[in-house]
Coordinates of C-alpha atoms and ligand atoms in Angstrom, one line a residue:
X10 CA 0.0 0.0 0.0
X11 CA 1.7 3.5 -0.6
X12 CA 1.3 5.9 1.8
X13 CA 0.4 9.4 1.5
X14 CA 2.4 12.3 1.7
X15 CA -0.3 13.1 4.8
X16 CA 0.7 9.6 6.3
X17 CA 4.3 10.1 6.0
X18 CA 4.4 13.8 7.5
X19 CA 2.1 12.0 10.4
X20 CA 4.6 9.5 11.1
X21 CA 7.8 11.7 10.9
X22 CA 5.9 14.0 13.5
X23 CA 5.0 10.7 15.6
X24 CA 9.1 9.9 15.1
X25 CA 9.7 13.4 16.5
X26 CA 7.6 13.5 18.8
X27 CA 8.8 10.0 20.6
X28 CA 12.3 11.6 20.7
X29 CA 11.1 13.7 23.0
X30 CA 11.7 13.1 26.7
X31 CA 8.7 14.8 28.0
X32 CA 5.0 14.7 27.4
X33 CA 4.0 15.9 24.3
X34 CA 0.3 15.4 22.3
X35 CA -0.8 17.4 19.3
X36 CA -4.4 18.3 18.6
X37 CA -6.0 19.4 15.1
X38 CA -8.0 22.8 15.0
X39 CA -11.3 20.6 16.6
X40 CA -9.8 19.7 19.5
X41 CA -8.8 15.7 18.1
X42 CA -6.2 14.2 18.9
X43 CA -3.9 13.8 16.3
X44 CA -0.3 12.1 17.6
X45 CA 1.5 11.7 20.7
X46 CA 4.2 10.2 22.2
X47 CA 4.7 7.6 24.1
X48 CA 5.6 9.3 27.4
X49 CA 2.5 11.2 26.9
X50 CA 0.7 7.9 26.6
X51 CA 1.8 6.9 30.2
X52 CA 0.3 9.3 32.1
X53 CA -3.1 8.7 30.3
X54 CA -5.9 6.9 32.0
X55 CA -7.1 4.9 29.8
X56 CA -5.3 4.5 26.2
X57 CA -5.2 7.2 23.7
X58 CA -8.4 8.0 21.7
X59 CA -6.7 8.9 18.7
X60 CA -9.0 11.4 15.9
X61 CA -11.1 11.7 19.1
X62 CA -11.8 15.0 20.7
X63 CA -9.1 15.5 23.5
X64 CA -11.2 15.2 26.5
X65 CA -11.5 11.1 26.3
X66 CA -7.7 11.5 26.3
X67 CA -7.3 13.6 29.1
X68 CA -9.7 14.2 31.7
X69 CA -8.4 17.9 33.1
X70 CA -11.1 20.3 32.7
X71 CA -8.4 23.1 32.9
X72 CA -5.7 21.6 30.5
X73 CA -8.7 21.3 27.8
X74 CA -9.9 24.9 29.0
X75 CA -6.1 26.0 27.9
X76 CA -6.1 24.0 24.6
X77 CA -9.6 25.5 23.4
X78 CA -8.4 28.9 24.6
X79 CA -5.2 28.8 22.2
X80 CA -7.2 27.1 19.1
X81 CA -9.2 29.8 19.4
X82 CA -6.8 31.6 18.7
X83 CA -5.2 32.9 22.1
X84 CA -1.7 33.3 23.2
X85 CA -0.1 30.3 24.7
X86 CA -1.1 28.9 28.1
X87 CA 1.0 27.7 30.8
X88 CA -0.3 25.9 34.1
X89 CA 0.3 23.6 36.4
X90 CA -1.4 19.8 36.8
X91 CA -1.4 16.9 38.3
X92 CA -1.9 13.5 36.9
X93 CA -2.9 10.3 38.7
X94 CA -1.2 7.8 36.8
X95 CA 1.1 5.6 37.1
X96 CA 1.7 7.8 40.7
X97 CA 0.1 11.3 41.0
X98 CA 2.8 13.7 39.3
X99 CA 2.7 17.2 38.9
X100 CA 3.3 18.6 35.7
X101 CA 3.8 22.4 34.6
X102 CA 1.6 22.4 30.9
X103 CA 1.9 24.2 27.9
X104 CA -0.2 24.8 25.4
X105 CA 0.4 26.7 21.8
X106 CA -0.8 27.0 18.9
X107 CA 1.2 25.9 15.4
X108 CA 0.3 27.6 12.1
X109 CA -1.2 26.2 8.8
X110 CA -2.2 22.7 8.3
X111 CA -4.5 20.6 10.3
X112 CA -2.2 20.5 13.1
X113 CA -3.0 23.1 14.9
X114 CA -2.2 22.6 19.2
X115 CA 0.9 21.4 20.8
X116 CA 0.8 20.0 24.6
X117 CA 3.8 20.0 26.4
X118 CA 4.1 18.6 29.8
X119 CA 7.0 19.0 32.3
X120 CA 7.1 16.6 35.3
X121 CA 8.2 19.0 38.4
X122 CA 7.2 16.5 41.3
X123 CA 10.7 16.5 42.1
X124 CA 11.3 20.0 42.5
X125 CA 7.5 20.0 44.4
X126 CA 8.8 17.0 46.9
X127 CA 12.1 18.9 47.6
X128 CA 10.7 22.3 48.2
X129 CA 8.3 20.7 50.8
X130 CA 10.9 18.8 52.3
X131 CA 12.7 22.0 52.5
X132 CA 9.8 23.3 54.5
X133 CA 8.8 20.1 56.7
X134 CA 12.6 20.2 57.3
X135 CA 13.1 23.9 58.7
X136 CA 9.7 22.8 60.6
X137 CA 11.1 20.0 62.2
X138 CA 14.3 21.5 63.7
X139 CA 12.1 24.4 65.1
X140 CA 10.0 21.6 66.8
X141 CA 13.0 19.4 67.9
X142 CA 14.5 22.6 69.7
X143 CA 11.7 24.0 71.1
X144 CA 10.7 21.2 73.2
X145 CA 14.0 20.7 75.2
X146 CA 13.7 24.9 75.3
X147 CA 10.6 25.2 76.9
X148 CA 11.4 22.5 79.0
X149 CA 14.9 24.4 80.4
X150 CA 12.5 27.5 80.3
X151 CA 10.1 25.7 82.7
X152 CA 12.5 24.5 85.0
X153 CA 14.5 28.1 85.0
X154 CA 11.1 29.5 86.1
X155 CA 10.7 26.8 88.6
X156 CA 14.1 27.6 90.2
X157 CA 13.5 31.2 90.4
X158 CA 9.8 30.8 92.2
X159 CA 9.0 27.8 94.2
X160 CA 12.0 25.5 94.3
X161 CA 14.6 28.7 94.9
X162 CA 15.3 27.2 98.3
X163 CA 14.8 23.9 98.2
X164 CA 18.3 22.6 97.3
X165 CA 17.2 18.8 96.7
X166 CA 14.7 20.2 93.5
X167 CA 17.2 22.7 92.9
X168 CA 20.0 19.4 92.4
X169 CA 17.6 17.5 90.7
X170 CA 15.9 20.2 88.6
X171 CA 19.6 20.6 87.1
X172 CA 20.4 17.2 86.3
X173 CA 17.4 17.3 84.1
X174 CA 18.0 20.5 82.7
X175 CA 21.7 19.4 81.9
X176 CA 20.1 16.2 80.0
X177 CA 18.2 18.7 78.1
X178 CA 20.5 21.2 77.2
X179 CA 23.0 18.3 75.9
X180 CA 20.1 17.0 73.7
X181 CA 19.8 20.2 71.9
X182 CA 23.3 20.7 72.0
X183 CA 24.0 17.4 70.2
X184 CA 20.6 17.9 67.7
X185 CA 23.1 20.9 66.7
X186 CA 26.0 18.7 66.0
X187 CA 24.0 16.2 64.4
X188 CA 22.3 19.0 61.7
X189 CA 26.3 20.7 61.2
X190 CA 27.5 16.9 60.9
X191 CA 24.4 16.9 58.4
X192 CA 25.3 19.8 56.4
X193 CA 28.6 19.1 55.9
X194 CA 28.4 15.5 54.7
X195 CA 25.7 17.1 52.0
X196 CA 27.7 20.1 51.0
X197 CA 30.7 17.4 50.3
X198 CA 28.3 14.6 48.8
X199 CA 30.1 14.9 45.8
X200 CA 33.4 15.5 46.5
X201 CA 34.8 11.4 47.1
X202 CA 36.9 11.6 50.3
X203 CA 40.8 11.3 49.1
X204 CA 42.1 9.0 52.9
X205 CA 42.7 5.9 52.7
X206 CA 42.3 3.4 56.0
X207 CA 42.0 -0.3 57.2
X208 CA 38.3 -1.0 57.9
X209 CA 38.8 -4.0 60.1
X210 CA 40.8 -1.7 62.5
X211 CA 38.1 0.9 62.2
X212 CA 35.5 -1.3 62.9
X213 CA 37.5 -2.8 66.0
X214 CA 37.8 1.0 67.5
X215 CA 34.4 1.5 67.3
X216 CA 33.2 -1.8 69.0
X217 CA 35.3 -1.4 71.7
X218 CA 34.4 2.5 72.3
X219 CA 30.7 1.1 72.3
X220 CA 31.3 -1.9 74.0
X221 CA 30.2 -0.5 77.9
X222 CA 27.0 0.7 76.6
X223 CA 26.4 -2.5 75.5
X224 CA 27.5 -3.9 78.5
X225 CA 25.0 -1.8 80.1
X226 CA 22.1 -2.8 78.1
X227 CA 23.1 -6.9 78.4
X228 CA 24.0 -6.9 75.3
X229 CA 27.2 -8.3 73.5
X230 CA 28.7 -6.9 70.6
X231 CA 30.8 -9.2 68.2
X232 CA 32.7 -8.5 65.6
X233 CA 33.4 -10.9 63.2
X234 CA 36.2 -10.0 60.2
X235 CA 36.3 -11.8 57.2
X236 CA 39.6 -12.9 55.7
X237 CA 41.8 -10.6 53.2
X238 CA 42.5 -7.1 53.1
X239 CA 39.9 -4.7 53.9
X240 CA 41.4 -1.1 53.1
X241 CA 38.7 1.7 51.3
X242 CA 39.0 4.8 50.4
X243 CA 37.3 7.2 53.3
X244 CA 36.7 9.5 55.4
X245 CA 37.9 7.9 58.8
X246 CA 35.6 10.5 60.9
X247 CA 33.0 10.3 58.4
X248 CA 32.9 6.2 58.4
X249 CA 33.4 5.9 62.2
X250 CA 30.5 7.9 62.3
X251 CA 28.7 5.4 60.2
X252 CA 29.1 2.7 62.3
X253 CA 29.3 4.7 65.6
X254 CA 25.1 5.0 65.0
X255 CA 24.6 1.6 63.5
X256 CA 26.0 0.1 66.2
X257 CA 24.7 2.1 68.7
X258 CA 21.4 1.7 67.0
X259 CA 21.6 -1.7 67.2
X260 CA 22.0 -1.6 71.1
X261 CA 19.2 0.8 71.8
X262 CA 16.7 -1.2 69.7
X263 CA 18.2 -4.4 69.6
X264 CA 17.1 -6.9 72.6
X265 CA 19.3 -7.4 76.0
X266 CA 20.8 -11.0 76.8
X267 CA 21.4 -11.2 72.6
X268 CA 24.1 -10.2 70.6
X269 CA 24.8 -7.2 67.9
X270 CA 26.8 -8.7 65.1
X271 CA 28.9 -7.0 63.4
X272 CA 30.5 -8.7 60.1
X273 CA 33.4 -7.7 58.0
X274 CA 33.5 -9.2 54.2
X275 CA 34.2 -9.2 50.7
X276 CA 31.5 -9.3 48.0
X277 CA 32.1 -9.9 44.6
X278 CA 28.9 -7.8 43.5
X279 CA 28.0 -4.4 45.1
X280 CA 24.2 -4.1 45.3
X281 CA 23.1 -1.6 41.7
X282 CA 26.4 -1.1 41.1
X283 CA 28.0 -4.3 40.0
X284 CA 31.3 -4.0 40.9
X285 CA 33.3 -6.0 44.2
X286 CA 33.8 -4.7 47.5
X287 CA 33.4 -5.0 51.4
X288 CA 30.9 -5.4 52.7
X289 CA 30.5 -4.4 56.6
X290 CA 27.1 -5.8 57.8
X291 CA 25.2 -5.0 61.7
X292 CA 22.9 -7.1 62.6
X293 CA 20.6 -7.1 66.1
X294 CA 17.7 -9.1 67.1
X295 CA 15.4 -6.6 68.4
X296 CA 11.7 -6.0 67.3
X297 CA 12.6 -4.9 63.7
X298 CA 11.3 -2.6 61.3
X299 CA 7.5 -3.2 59.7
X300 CA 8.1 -3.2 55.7
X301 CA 5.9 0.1 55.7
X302 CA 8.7 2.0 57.8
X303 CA 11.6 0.9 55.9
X304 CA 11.9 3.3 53.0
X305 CA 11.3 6.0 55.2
X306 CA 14.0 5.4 57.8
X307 CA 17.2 7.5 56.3
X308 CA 14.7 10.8 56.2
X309 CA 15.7 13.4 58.3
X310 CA 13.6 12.8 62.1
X311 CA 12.1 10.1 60.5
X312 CA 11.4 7.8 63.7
X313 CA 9.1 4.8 64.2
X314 CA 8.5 5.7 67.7
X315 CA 9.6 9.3 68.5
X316 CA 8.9 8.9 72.4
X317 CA 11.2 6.1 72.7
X318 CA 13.7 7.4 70.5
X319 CA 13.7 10.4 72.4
X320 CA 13.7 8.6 75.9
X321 CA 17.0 7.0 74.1
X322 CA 18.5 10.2 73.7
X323 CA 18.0 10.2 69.8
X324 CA 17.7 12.8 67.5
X325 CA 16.3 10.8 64.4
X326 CA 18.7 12.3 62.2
X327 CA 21.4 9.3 62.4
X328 CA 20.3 7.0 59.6
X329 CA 20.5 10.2 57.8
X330 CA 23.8 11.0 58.1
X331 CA 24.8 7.5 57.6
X332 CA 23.1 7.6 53.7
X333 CA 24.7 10.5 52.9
X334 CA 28.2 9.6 54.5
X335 CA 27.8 6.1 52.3
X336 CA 26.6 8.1 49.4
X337 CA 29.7 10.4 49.1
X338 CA 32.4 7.2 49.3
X339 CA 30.1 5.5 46.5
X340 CA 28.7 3.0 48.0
X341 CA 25.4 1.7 48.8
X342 CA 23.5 1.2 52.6
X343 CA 20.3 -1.9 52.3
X344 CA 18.5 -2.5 55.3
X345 CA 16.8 -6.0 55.9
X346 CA 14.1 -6.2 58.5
X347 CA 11.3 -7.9 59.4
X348 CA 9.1 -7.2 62.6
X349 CA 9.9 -9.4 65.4
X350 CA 12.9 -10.5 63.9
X351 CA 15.7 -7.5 64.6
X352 CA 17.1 -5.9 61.5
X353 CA 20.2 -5.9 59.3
X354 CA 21.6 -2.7 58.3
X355 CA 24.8 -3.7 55.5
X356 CA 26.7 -1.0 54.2
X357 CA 28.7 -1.4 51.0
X358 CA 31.9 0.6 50.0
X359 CA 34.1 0.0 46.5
X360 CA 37.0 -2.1 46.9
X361 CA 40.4 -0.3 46.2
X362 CA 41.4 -2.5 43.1
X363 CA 45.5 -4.4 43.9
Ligands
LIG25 N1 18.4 -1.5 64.5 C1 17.2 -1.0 64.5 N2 16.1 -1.7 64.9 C2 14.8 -1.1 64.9 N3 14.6 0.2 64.6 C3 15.6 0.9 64.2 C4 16.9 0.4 64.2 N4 17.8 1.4 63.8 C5 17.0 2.5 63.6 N5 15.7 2.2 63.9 C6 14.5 3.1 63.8 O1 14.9 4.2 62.9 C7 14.8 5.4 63.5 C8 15.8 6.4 63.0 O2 17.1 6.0 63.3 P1 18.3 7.1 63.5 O3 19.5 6.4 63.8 O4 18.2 7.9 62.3 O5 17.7 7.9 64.7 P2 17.8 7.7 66.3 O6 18.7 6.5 66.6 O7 16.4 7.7 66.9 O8 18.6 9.0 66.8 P3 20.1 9.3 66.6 O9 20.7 8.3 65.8 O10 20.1 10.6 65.9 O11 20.7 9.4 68.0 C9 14.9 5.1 65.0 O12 14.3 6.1 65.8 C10 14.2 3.8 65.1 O13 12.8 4.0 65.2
LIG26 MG1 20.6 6.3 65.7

């Protein structure tokens, strides 16, 4: 059959239009639907009614409003949307007209859920810090009032009143540490640290260091160190850091009278990224994390139970600073948990090829 030169100018446009990354439908001068792409075709509800009028296609009373408005002859239109499928996204639209022919709209559509989630985590974020250090501040401001009225002579509230206010200031003064820490690891995210140490000994330094507090909770920590040579490129701060709140997550939520492994080894396939490296596993046996939690739990405050995390001395912001740190030397953290079970936090860092 030999196509038409109409056909062929159809399918070059179809051709153009699939090279396109974004969204992009075009609409003769009564509103059909003449082409688009197939990015366009996923965010659709149903499939495309092609030589239908627009609105079987797309259900957005003010996206067809803005196509009518530029066939009949208006300027271009511009507006944001959001679309359901496959996940609601929000799209900035365009609409404008093309000269001559029987083509005569062209729908763009930009995807700027991204830029929408970070500008509202910006905004949760600055939220939350205000909230983390207002409650230790009212608290101190309570107790400071206390102290000056009805406890001023009465030197056991006055001792006590103290030690509680000491506890408090210390927790805002290490939710300050923790958002600098914070700030720093993301202003250097992509700047890979130049050092160069032995994880193993690393590793042992911090066990030991964390070893009382264990001791405190009944719990044993045991590290277990693979054979061969176990040298990355790091940060040796940054990386004692890491483990520093793994393991010390792993004896506040892990379970006293067990133990909280931690396990030292070469893999011959980094998680995503393919190639070997060491692998340096912590492992408790405490209640777990449900599935829903789990991609939640590097946010920033993100805490399953914020009383109890707080009670712990917490600041919910180490699991963050952990992804990041593990981010900028390239490697990858994945978290294994069921509830009931205790968890599994395994963090993965590039191999320093012999
Ligand atoms: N090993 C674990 N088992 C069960 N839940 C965990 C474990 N590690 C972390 N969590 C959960 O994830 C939350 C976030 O952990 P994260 O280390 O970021 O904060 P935190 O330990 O509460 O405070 P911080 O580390 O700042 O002192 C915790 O509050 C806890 O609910
Ligand atoms: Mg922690």
């Amino acid at each position: 059959m030999a196509t038409s030169p109409e056909n062929e100018a159809l399918q070059l446009l179809r051709s153009f239009l699939d090279a396109l990354p974004d969204p992009a439908l075009v609409v003769d001068r009564s509103r059909h639907l003449t082409a688009l792409n197939r990015a366009a075709e996923e965010i659709l509800s149903g499939p495309a009614a092609l030589n239908r009028d627009l609105a079987l296609s797309i259900r957005h009373p003010e996206v067809l409003g803005a196509v009518s408005s530029v066939l009949a002859g208006g300027p271009p239109q511009a507006l944001t949307a959001s679309f359901p499928l496959p996940v609601q996204r929000e799209f900035e639209v365009h609409a404008a007209s093309l000269p001559g022919g029987e083509i005569t709209a062209l729908l763009t559509l930009h995807d700027i859920s991204a830029a929408r989630a970070t500008d509202r985590m910006r905004t949760d974020f600055v939220a939350n810090v205000s909230h983390e250090l207002r409650s230790p501040l009212s608290a101190l401001l309570g107790f400071i009032e206390t102290l000056q009225g009805a406890a001023a002579d009465d030197v056991e509230a006055r001792k006590k009143f103290l030690l509680t206010m000491e506890g408090e200031a210390k927790r805002m003064a290490r939710l300050i540490d923790d958002l600098l820490s914070l700030s720093k690891v993301e202003a250097e995210e992509h700047v890979r640290p130049g050092g160069e140490l032995e994880l193993d000994k690393l590793l042992e330094s911090v066990v030991s260091t964390l070893r009382p507090r264990g001791d405190e909770a009944g719990l044993r920590i045991e590290l277990k160190v693979g054979d061969g040579n176990f040298t990355v490129k790091g940060d040796r701060d940054e990386l004692e850091e890491v483990f520093h709140n793994l393991v010390d997550n792993g004896i506040k939520y892990g379970r006293g009278g067990e133990a909280v492994i931690v396990d030292l080894s070469h893999v011959d396939r980094i998680p995503d990224v393919g190639t070997p490296g060491i692998r340096a596993s912590v492992r408790d046996h405490g209640e777990g994390i449900g599935s829903d939690h789990l991609p939640r739990l590097t946010e920033r405050f993100y805490r399953i139970d914020k009383g109890r995390s707080r009670d712990l001395g917490g600041t919910g912001l180490g699991l963050a600073i952990v992804k990041h740190i593990v981010n900028r030397h390239r490697g990858r953290l994945v978290i294994e948990s069921r509830a009931g079970e205790g968890s599994t936090f395994h963090v993965y860092l590039p191999q320093i090829p012999d």
